[in-house]
Short mmCIF file of C-alpha atoms and ligand atoms in Angstrom, two decimals:
data_model
loop_
_atom_site.label_atom_id
_atom_site.label_comp_id
_atom_site.label_asym_id
_atom_site.label_seq_id
_atom_site.Cartn_x
_atom_site.Cartn_y
_atom_site.Cartn_z
CA MET A 465 33.75 113.51 -61.19
CA THR A 466 30.52 114.02 -62.68
CA ALA A 467 27.59 114.86 -60.61
CA THR A 468 25.13 113.62 -62.34
CA ARG A 469 23.77 110.59 -61.36
CA ARG A 470 22.50 107.81 -64.16
CA ARG A 471 20.43 105.35 -63.20
CA PHE A 472 22.13 101.71 -64.02
CA LEU A 473 20.24 98.65 -63.09
CA GLY A 474 22.29 95.77 -61.54
CA LEU A 475 23.30 92.70 -63.85
CA SER A 476 20.35 90.59 -61.74
CA ALA A 477 17.99 93.40 -63.15
CA ALA A 478 17.44 93.45 -66.73
CA ALA A 479 13.79 92.29 -65.53
CA ALA A 480 13.12 94.80 -62.84
CA GLY A 481 12.02 97.92 -64.39
CA LEU A 482 9.34 95.58 -66.39
CA ALA A 483 8.53 93.57 -63.43
CA LEU A 484 6.98 96.60 -61.42
CA LEU A 485 5.26 97.63 -64.45
CA PRO A 486 1.43 97.44 -63.57
CA GLY A 487 0.06 94.45 -65.26
CA CYS A 488 3.14 92.98 -66.04
CA SER A 489 2.19 88.91 -66.64
CA GLY A 490 4.39 86.67 -64.21
CA ARG A 491 5.60 83.54 -65.28
CA GLY A 492 5.20 80.03 -64.81
CA PRO A 493 2.26 77.85 -64.70
CA SER A 494 -0.22 79.76 -62.13
CA ALA A 495 0.26 82.82 -64.22
CA ALA A 496 -3.03 82.71 -65.92
CA ALA A 497 -4.66 85.73 -63.82
CA PRO A 498 -3.28 89.23 -64.24
CA PRO A 499 -2.12 90.81 -60.95
CA ALA A 500 -3.55 93.27 -59.16
CA PRO A 501 -2.92 97.05 -60.49
CA GLY A 502 0.68 97.94 -59.57
CA ALA A 503 1.82 94.16 -58.04
CA LEU A 504 4.47 92.59 -59.41
CA ARG A 505 3.98 88.94 -59.39
CA LEU A 506 6.55 86.68 -58.39
CA THR A 507 6.17 82.98 -59.32
CA ALA A 508 8.22 80.21 -57.07
CA ALA A 509 8.61 77.50 -59.50
CA PRO A 510 11.24 74.64 -60.84
CA MET A 511 13.34 76.20 -63.71
CA ARG A 512 16.43 75.31 -64.80
CA VAL A 513 19.59 77.74 -64.74
CA ASP A 514 22.69 77.86 -67.00
CA LEU A 515 25.86 77.81 -64.68
CA ALA A 516 28.60 77.83 -67.13
CA GLY A 517 27.08 75.86 -70.05
CA HIS A 518 25.41 73.37 -67.69
CA GLU A 519 21.85 73.07 -67.18
CA ILE A 520 21.10 72.37 -63.85
CA PRO A 521 17.56 71.93 -61.87
CA THR A 522 16.63 74.11 -59.15
CA TRP A 523 13.67 76.16 -58.05
CA GLY A 524 13.19 79.99 -58.30
CA TYR A 525 11.33 83.05 -59.46
CA GLY A 526 11.79 82.67 -63.17
CA THR A 527 15.80 84.29 -62.99
CA LEU A 528 18.78 83.87 -61.13
CA PRO A 529 18.75 85.84 -58.56
CA GLY A 530 15.07 86.51 -58.83
CA PRO A 531 13.80 89.94 -60.48
CA GLU A 532 15.50 93.01 -58.70
CA ILE A 533 12.75 94.64 -57.09
CA ARG A 534 13.08 98.82 -56.73
CA LEU A 535 11.05 101.07 -54.76
CA ARG A 536 11.27 104.64 -53.44
CA ALA A 537 11.08 105.57 -49.94
CA GLY A 538 7.58 105.75 -48.65
CA ASP A 539 6.01 103.50 -51.89
CA VAL A 540 4.08 100.54 -51.37
CA LEU A 541 5.62 97.13 -51.78
CA ARG A 542 2.70 94.79 -53.26
CA VAL A 543 3.83 91.08 -54.08
CA GLU A 544 1.84 88.55 -55.30
CA LEU A 545 3.45 85.47 -54.62
CA ASP A 546 2.19 82.34 -57.01
CA ASN A 547 3.03 79.28 -55.36
CA ALA A 548 4.23 76.49 -58.35
CA LEU A 549 6.28 74.61 -56.23
CA PRO A 550 5.17 71.13 -54.92
CA GLU A 551 5.60 72.09 -51.72
CA ASP A 552 4.69 75.58 -48.96
CA THR A 553 6.27 78.73 -49.41
CA THR A 554 6.71 81.81 -48.14
CA ILE A 555 8.77 85.43 -49.05
CA HIS A 556 10.63 87.07 -46.06
CA TRP A 557 12.00 90.60 -46.71
CA HIS A 558 15.25 90.49 -45.30
CA GLY A 559 15.89 93.85 -43.87
CA LEU A 560 12.46 95.40 -44.03
CA ALA A 561 10.42 95.81 -41.00
CA PRO A 562 6.62 95.29 -42.24
CA PRO A 563 3.93 94.83 -40.21
CA ASN A 564 4.06 91.30 -38.54
CA ARG A 565 1.57 89.66 -40.58
CA MET A 566 3.64 90.64 -43.79
CA ASP A 567 6.87 88.84 -42.57
CA GLY A 568 6.88 85.70 -44.39
CA VAL A 569 7.67 82.95 -41.64
CA PRO A 570 5.39 80.14 -42.18
CA ARG A 571 3.23 79.24 -38.58
CA VAL A 572 4.81 82.34 -37.03
CA THR A 573 3.25 85.33 -38.98
CA GLN A 574 1.26 83.80 -41.68
CA ASP A 575 -0.25 80.14 -43.14
CA PRO A 576 2.42 79.01 -45.65
CA VAL A 577 1.58 79.53 -49.26
CA VAL A 578 0.13 75.91 -50.47
CA PRO A 579 0.91 74.26 -53.84
CA GLY A 580 -1.24 76.45 -56.21
CA GLY A 581 -1.92 78.91 -53.73
CA ARG A 582 -1.54 82.45 -53.68
CA PHE A 583 -0.83 85.31 -51.21
CA THR A 584 -0.37 89.39 -51.76
CA TYR A 585 2.31 90.86 -49.37
CA GLU A 586 1.63 94.30 -49.18
CA PHE A 587 3.18 97.15 -46.71
CA THR A 588 4.50 100.81 -47.39
CA THR A 589 8.95 100.90 -47.01
CA PRO A 590 9.69 103.96 -45.39
CA VAL A 591 13.57 103.26 -44.87
CA PRO A 592 15.81 103.42 -48.26
CA GLY A 593 18.78 100.63 -48.14
CA SER A 594 19.83 97.48 -49.51
CA PHE A 595 17.80 94.57 -48.65
CA MET A 596 16.77 91.04 -50.05
CA TYR A 597 13.68 88.98 -50.74
CA HIS A 598 14.14 85.42 -49.75
CA ALA A 599 11.86 82.19 -49.34
CA HIS A 600 11.42 81.44 -45.50
CA VAL A 601 10.47 77.52 -45.70
CA GLY A 602 13.11 75.22 -44.81
CA MET A 603 16.08 75.11 -47.17
CA GLN A 604 14.32 76.69 -49.88
CA LEU A 605 16.83 79.60 -49.80
CA ASP A 606 19.28 77.18 -50.77
CA ARG A 607 18.19 76.78 -54.04
CA GLY A 608 17.76 80.09 -56.37
CA LEU A 609 14.48 81.71 -54.34
CA TYR A 610 16.34 84.84 -53.61
CA GLY A 611 16.49 88.58 -55.25
CA PRO A 612 17.55 91.97 -54.50
CA LEU A 613 15.09 94.55 -53.08
CA VAL A 614 16.65 97.77 -53.36
CA VAL A 615 14.84 100.96 -51.60
CA GLU A 616 16.12 104.39 -52.91
CA PRO A 617 15.88 107.43 -50.95
CA ARG A 618 13.63 109.93 -52.04
CA SER A 619 16.20 112.56 -52.84
CA GLU A 620 19.95 110.78 -52.71
CA GLU A 621 22.64 112.35 -50.90
CA LEU A 622 25.34 110.30 -52.71
CA SER A 623 26.91 111.37 -55.92
CA TYR A 624 27.79 108.29 -57.83
CA ASP A 625 27.86 107.56 -61.80
CA ARG A 626 26.66 104.11 -62.10
CA GLU A 627 25.19 101.41 -59.41
CA HIS A 628 25.55 97.22 -59.77
CA VAL A 629 23.96 94.79 -57.70
CA LEU A 630 26.36 92.17 -56.41
CA MET A 631 24.65 89.22 -54.85
CA LEU A 632 27.25 86.34 -53.46
CA ASP A 633 25.82 82.98 -52.78
CA ASP A 634 27.23 79.56 -52.55
CA TRP A 635 25.54 77.11 -54.73
CA ARG A 636 25.10 73.16 -54.62
CA ASP A 637 21.68 72.79 -55.99
CA GLY A 638 21.82 69.96 -59.35
CA VAL A 639 25.45 70.08 -58.75
CA ASP A 640 26.52 67.81 -56.14
CA ALA A 641 23.24 65.48 -56.79
CA HIS A 642 24.86 64.86 -60.48
CA GLY A 643 28.01 63.79 -59.19
CA GLY A 644 30.29 65.54 -61.56
CA HIS A 645 27.87 66.58 -64.67
CA GLY A 646 27.52 70.32 -62.87
CA PRO A 647 30.54 72.69 -63.89
CA ALA A 648 34.00 72.34 -62.38
CA PRO A 649 34.24 74.13 -59.20
CA GLY A 650 36.98 76.50 -60.40
CA PRO A 651 40.12 77.42 -59.16
CA ASP A 652 38.88 75.91 -56.48
CA ALA A 653 41.51 76.37 -53.94
CA GLY A 654 39.79 80.02 -53.89
CA PRO A 655 43.52 81.04 -53.70
CA GLY A 656 44.83 81.51 -49.88
CA ALA A 657 41.72 79.34 -48.67
CA ALA A 658 41.99 76.61 -46.06
CA PRO A 659 43.26 73.65 -47.10
CA GLY A 660 40.13 71.51 -46.40
CA ALA A 661 36.50 71.91 -46.61
CA ASP A 662 35.66 70.29 -43.47
CA GLU A 663 39.03 71.46 -41.75
CA ASP A 664 38.22 73.99 -38.93
CA PRO A 665 41.81 75.10 -37.47
CA GLY A 666 41.91 76.66 -34.08
CA ASP A 667 41.54 80.11 -36.22
CA ALA A 668 39.83 79.42 -39.04
CA VAL A 669 36.96 82.49 -39.47
CA SER A 670 34.52 79.61 -40.43
CA PHE A 671 30.90 80.28 -40.63
CA GLY A 672 30.05 76.58 -41.84
CA GLY A 673 31.14 73.29 -42.44
CA ARG A 674 29.14 71.73 -45.45
CA SER A 675 30.23 71.22 -49.00
CA TYR A 676 29.93 73.63 -51.57
CA PRO A 677 31.30 72.98 -54.76
CA LEU A 678 30.37 76.48 -56.64
CA LEU A 679 30.38 80.19 -55.60
CA LEU A 680 27.83 82.36 -57.65
CA VAL A 681 28.07 86.39 -58.27
CA ASN A 682 24.43 87.39 -59.76
CA GLY A 683 24.15 83.59 -60.19
CA ARG A 684 27.16 83.43 -62.51
CA PRO A 685 30.20 80.90 -61.71
CA PRO A 686 33.65 82.30 -61.90
CA GLU A 687 34.27 80.65 -65.16
CA ASP A 688 31.09 83.11 -66.90
CA ALA A 689 31.49 86.07 -64.63
CA PRO A 690 29.51 88.94 -64.72
CA VAL A 691 30.55 92.23 -65.98
CA LEU A 692 30.50 95.57 -64.67
CA THR A 693 31.38 98.64 -66.67
CA THR A 694 32.75 101.67 -65.77
CA ARG A 695 34.82 104.81 -67.08
CA PRO A 696 37.99 106.05 -66.22
CA GLY A 697 37.14 108.77 -63.18
CA ASP A 698 33.82 107.46 -62.47
CA ARG A 699 32.50 106.78 -59.19
CA LEU A 700 30.41 103.21 -58.38
CA ARG A 701 28.05 102.27 -56.21
CA LEU A 702 28.20 98.57 -55.21
CA ARG A 703 25.42 97.08 -53.50
CA VAL A 704 26.99 93.73 -51.90
CA MET A 705 24.81 91.15 -50.59
CA ASN A 706 25.57 87.92 -48.96
CA ILE A 707 22.68 85.42 -49.68
CA ALA A 708 24.78 82.23 -49.17
CA ALA A 709 23.04 78.91 -46.95
CA ASP A 710 26.32 78.07 -45.06
CA THR A 711 29.47 80.72 -46.32
CA GLY A 712 30.86 83.97 -45.08
CA PHE A 713 32.70 86.00 -47.88
CA ARG A 714 35.88 87.98 -48.41
CA PHE A 715 35.27 90.95 -50.78
CA ALA A 716 37.83 92.81 -52.72
CA VAL A 717 38.25 94.55 -56.16
CA ALA A 718 41.63 95.00 -57.51
CA GLY A 719 43.23 98.01 -58.21
CA HIS A 720 40.92 99.84 -56.24
CA ARG A 721 39.39 100.73 -52.60
CA LEU A 722 36.37 100.48 -51.01
CA THR A 723 34.32 103.21 -49.46
CA VAL A 724 31.79 102.16 -47.18
CA THR A 725 28.69 103.86 -46.80
CA HIS A 726 26.05 101.32 -45.63
CA THR A 727 26.14 98.42 -43.89
CA ASP A 728 22.63 96.52 -44.00
CA GLY A 729 21.36 99.48 -45.90
CA MET A 730 21.78 102.04 -43.18
CA PRO A 731 24.18 104.76 -43.11
CA VAL A 732 27.50 104.96 -41.93
CA GLU A 733 30.05 107.27 -41.55
CA PRO A 734 32.69 106.59 -44.71
CA VAL A 735 35.21 104.67 -44.07
CA THR A 736 37.84 103.31 -47.05
CA VAL A 737 39.04 99.94 -46.75
CA GLU A 738 40.52 97.33 -49.07
CA ALA A 739 38.20 94.39 -48.09
CA LEU A 740 34.87 93.47 -47.09
CA ARG A 741 33.72 90.49 -44.53
CA LEU A 742 30.35 89.36 -45.12
CA GLY A 743 28.46 86.87 -43.19
CA MET A 744 25.03 85.52 -44.15
CA GLY A 745 22.35 87.93 -44.21
CA GLU A 746 24.70 91.07 -44.22
CA ARG A 747 25.04 93.67 -47.04
CA TYR A 748 27.49 96.80 -47.52
CA ASP A 749 27.17 99.63 -50.12
CA VAL A 750 30.51 100.86 -51.32
CA LEU A 751 31.53 103.43 -53.51
CA VAL A 752 34.76 102.75 -55.58
CA GLU A 753 36.40 105.28 -57.59
CA CYS A 754 37.40 104.10 -60.82
CA ASP A 755 41.03 105.93 -61.04
CA GLN A 756 42.43 103.52 -62.67
CA ALA A 757 43.14 104.04 -66.57
CA GLY A 758 41.29 101.35 -68.41
CA GLY A 759 41.85 97.46 -68.37
CA VAL A 760 39.89 94.75 -66.79
CA TRP A 761 39.98 94.04 -63.08
CA GLN A 762 38.96 90.90 -61.03
CA ILE A 763 36.32 91.56 -58.32
CA GLY A 764 37.56 88.75 -55.97
CA VAL A 765 34.52 86.53 -53.82
CA GLN A 766 36.60 84.13 -51.31
CA ALA A 767 34.78 81.92 -49.21
CA GLU A 768 36.06 82.36 -45.62
CA GLY A 769 37.84 79.11 -43.62
CA ARG A 770 37.42 76.72 -46.66
CA THR A 771 37.88 76.45 -50.47
CA GLY A 772 35.71 78.44 -52.64
CA TRP A 773 35.95 81.00 -55.40
CA GLY A 774 33.73 83.60 -57.04
CA ARG A 775 34.23 86.60 -59.07
CA ALA A 776 32.99 89.19 -61.01
CA LEU A 777 34.99 91.58 -63.56
CA LEU A 778 35.22 95.44 -63.35
CA ARG A 779 35.85 96.61 -67.35
CA TYR A 780 36.25 99.72 -68.28
CA ASP A 781 34.82 101.27 -71.28
CA GLY A 782 37.59 101.14 -74.45
CA SER A 783 39.26 98.29 -73.02
CA GLU A 784 37.98 95.81 -75.20
CA ALA A 785 41.93 94.82 -76.09
CA SER A 786 42.47 94.17 -72.56
CA SER A 787 42.42 90.18 -71.67
CA PRO A 788 40.41 89.70 -68.65
CA PRO A 789 42.72 88.51 -65.16
CA ALA A 790 42.63 84.88 -65.15
CA VAL A 791 39.77 83.18 -63.41
CA ALA A 792 41.55 81.99 -60.17
CA GLU A 793 43.65 85.44 -60.05
CA ARG A 794 43.27 86.49 -56.43
CA PRO A 795 43.35 90.71 -55.62
CA ALA A 796 45.85 91.03 -53.06
CA GLU A 797 43.46 93.19 -51.50
CA LEU A 798 41.47 90.64 -50.19
CA ASP A 799 44.45 90.72 -47.29
CA GLY A 800 43.85 94.00 -46.89
CA ARG A 801 42.37 96.21 -44.10
CA LEU A 802 38.92 94.95 -43.69
CA ALA A 803 35.78 97.01 -42.24
CA SER A 804 35.06 96.12 -39.00
CA TYR A 805 32.01 97.08 -36.62
CA ALA A 806 34.25 98.85 -34.29
CA ASP A 807 35.14 101.32 -37.94
CA LEU A 808 32.10 102.02 -38.25
CA LEU A 809 29.96 104.87 -36.84
CA ALA A 810 26.23 104.99 -37.51
CA ARG A 811 25.22 108.40 -39.34
CA GLU A 812 21.57 107.61 -38.04
CA PRO A 813 21.38 106.14 -34.62
CA LEU A 814 18.70 104.71 -32.96
CA PRO A 815 16.52 107.55 -30.95
CA LEU A 816 17.72 105.50 -27.66
CA PRO A 817 16.37 107.41 -24.65
CA SER A 818 19.39 108.17 -22.08
CA GLY A 819 19.77 106.01 -18.98
CA GLU A 820 19.40 101.85 -19.21
CA PRO A 821 17.46 99.78 -20.94
CA ASP A 822 13.97 98.50 -20.24
CA ARG A 823 15.31 94.90 -20.67
CA ARG A 824 18.46 92.81 -20.98
CA PHE A 825 18.90 88.90 -22.71
CA GLU A 826 22.35 87.32 -22.14
CA LEU A 827 22.30 84.57 -24.66
CA GLU A 828 25.33 82.57 -25.36
CA LEU A 829 25.46 80.79 -28.78
CA SER A 830 26.76 77.47 -28.54
CA GLY A 831 26.77 75.01 -31.01
CA THR A 832 23.55 75.47 -32.82
CA GLN A 833 21.32 76.50 -29.63
CA ILE A 834 20.87 80.06 -28.49
CA GLY A 835 20.53 80.18 -24.87
CA GLY A 836 21.14 77.05 -24.14
CA GLN A 837 17.51 76.34 -26.30
CA SER A 838 16.56 74.86 -29.81
CA TYR A 839 13.74 76.14 -31.68
CA PRO A 840 10.97 75.01 -31.22
CA ASP A 841 11.37 73.92 -27.83
CA ALA A 842 12.46 77.19 -26.99
CA ASP A 843 10.94 80.23 -24.46
CA PRO A 844 9.91 83.36 -26.58
CA LEU A 845 11.92 86.10 -25.59
CA PRO A 846 9.27 88.91 -24.04
CA VAL A 847 9.27 91.91 -24.62
CA ALA A 848 6.73 95.25 -24.53
CA GLU A 849 6.17 97.77 -26.88
CA GLY A 850 8.13 100.90 -26.21
CA GLU A 851 10.79 99.36 -24.72
CA TRP A 852 14.36 99.33 -25.04
CA VAL A 853 16.14 96.32 -25.37
CA ARG A 854 19.75 94.98 -25.46
CA ILE A 855 20.83 91.68 -26.43
CA SER A 856 24.34 90.28 -25.61
CA MET A 857 25.65 87.31 -27.33
CA ARG A 858 28.62 84.91 -26.57
CA ASN A 859 29.56 82.87 -29.17
CA THR A 860 31.38 79.84 -27.29
CA SER A 861 31.25 77.68 -30.25
CA ALA A 862 33.71 76.61 -33.40
CA LYS A 863 31.47 78.51 -35.92
CA TRP A 864 30.91 82.22 -36.82
CA HIS A 865 27.28 83.32 -36.39
CA PRO A 866 25.29 86.15 -38.40
CA MET A 867 22.41 86.65 -36.47
CA HIS A 868 19.87 88.38 -37.79
CA LEU A 869 16.35 89.90 -35.74
CA HIS A 870 13.27 90.36 -37.96
CA GLY A 871 11.25 93.28 -37.95
CA HIS A 872 13.68 95.80 -36.51
CA HIS A 873 16.66 97.59 -36.71
CA PHE A 874 19.33 97.01 -34.24
CA GLN A 875 22.24 99.50 -33.11
CA VAL A 876 25.95 97.60 -32.52
CA LEU A 877 27.47 98.36 -29.14
CA THR A 878 31.03 99.34 -30.01
CA PRO A 879 33.33 101.64 -27.99
CA THR A 880 32.56 104.86 -29.99
CA GLY A 881 29.03 104.59 -28.65
CA ARG A 882 27.84 105.06 -32.11
CA GLY A 883 28.11 101.73 -33.61
CA PRO A 884 26.74 100.60 -37.13
CA VAL A 885 22.47 99.95 -37.35
CA LYS A 886 21.94 96.69 -38.95
CA ASP A 887 19.68 93.78 -39.02
CA THR A 888 22.30 90.94 -39.08
CA VAL A 889 25.63 90.95 -37.12
CA THR A 890 28.35 88.62 -36.85
CA VAL A 891 29.45 87.06 -33.80
CA PRO A 892 33.24 85.80 -34.23
CA ALA A 893 33.93 82.37 -32.71
CA ARG A 894 35.64 81.01 -29.55
CA GLY A 895 34.36 83.55 -27.61
CA GLY A 896 33.34 86.54 -29.27
CA GLU A 897 31.12 88.79 -28.05
CA VAL A 898 28.59 91.14 -29.37
CA THR A 899 25.81 93.50 -28.05
CA PHE A 900 23.29 95.21 -29.47
CA ASP A 901 20.59 97.56 -28.80
CA PHE A 902 16.68 97.83 -30.29
CA LEU A 903 13.47 99.39 -29.67
CA ALA A 904 10.50 97.38 -29.74
CA THR A 905 8.20 99.50 -31.62
CA ASN A 906 7.06 96.89 -34.07
CA PRO A 907 4.68 94.51 -32.12
CA GLY A 908 3.87 90.64 -33.11
CA ASP A 909 6.21 87.71 -33.10
CA TRP A 910 9.56 87.91 -34.93
CA LEU A 911 12.32 85.51 -35.74
CA PHE A 912 15.70 86.07 -34.14
CA HIS A 913 18.06 83.17 -35.97
CA CYS A 914 21.40 82.61 -37.08
CA HIS A 915 21.79 83.47 -40.72
CA ASN A 916 23.28 79.92 -41.84
CA HIS A 917 20.51 77.68 -42.62
CA HIS A 918 21.61 74.49 -41.83
CA HIS A 919 22.48 75.93 -37.95
CA MET A 920 18.50 77.57 -38.09
CA GLU A 921 16.84 74.26 -39.85
CA ASP A 922 19.05 72.56 -36.27
CA GLY A 923 17.00 74.75 -34.32
CA MET A 924 19.09 78.24 -33.83
CA VAL A 925 16.24 80.54 -33.78
CA ARG A 926 13.96 82.28 -30.43
CA LEU A 927 11.30 84.14 -31.15
CA VAL A 928 10.99 87.67 -29.78
CA ARG A 929 7.45 88.21 -28.64
CA TYR A 930 5.86 91.15 -27.72
CA GLY A 931 3.60 90.64 -24.67
CU1 C2O B 1297 16.81 86.21 -44.25
CU2 C2O B 1297 14.83 84.74 -41.09
O1 C2O B 1297 16.22 85.76 -42.78
CU1 CU B 1298 25.22 80.04 -37.11
#
């Protein structure tokens, strides 16, 4: 294993290095004035993307996913958002804990950015990890308004040779609206998936119920899969991120195992598994030992509980003669051991005091309500600065809900007493229970919501309010 680490930007990131250069000009109609020195400009605008040869209209930040933002811990993130959309927009920095006014939630933390308007986000990013940015107005996230955000540590403890970001998305924008003019859904069947899109058998792991014709990896459908390259003996780092609106994913690499090193950007004791399950908003960093002699291997992405199939390819250098696996070829590893929250041990637990939490909330997740209430007709959850807060959730509905807290990292309670530190945690359906603790150290009004964006739009949101 070579110890030298080579910087390798993810496939989504061709523009990233450039995008961070001071004075780099933005795209889109309102890119007239240069951004402030050191700022990255993101222009939210209508655009067209090519999905396996089919041009479809969507909204995005110029590329799909949007340009990768890559910083080092302690850097200042400075982004000028220009709104070239016909409606209001904002950007939320998913997993980061900025000052409240930079959190990008319209009417809660800022005035929405009106069409033709501009807003500058600026805050320091002390905590390294794999994060995402996305629009936070209505269902805009369901279009192309998202991208990866990586904060590198000042000194990297992991040793690896190459790195790739993989953003997993469910997609229907411009496809269903044009009945049949989009690309074919692929090996739909996502081999092994549940029989019907909206069927919900009692034991299904179902995160959503809408119909999404495509699953994309880094903005590309399975017929035009992104290719990650490697060499025999290399160690890869993958940053896998679920940005879908309505789909939980199973993720595996044929012929290879995954050593989980981080979840939601926060370090855990390494644990080696065959597959990952990612609720919407969750991220996992894994290391992959490329111990095959060569070839092209399927990176399989399967929708949980319904049809849907996405993929990427892992190609060893020198394997030009090998043909890639068939689009629908399903890695057996998808059925292998999953990393469960109970398997994950925080490497940097939250500094919780001893004793008992200062405040507890017990919240039932039922339908799309939290604690029997639907936002905006919902009471804020009051906390005070400095408190140790515990939230316990019991999910009595038939869907799995990935619950996301803005502005904080929380620690999931597991039997080890050292559960993973995360910002998004999936609560299983039909009686599933998850409890987490956080320290109230970031004053403001913060959203706590299901990251199924349909559920969120239906009111599955509460505010955590500092008093
Ligand atoms: Cu990805 Cu309100 O969040
Ligand atoms: Cu939900």
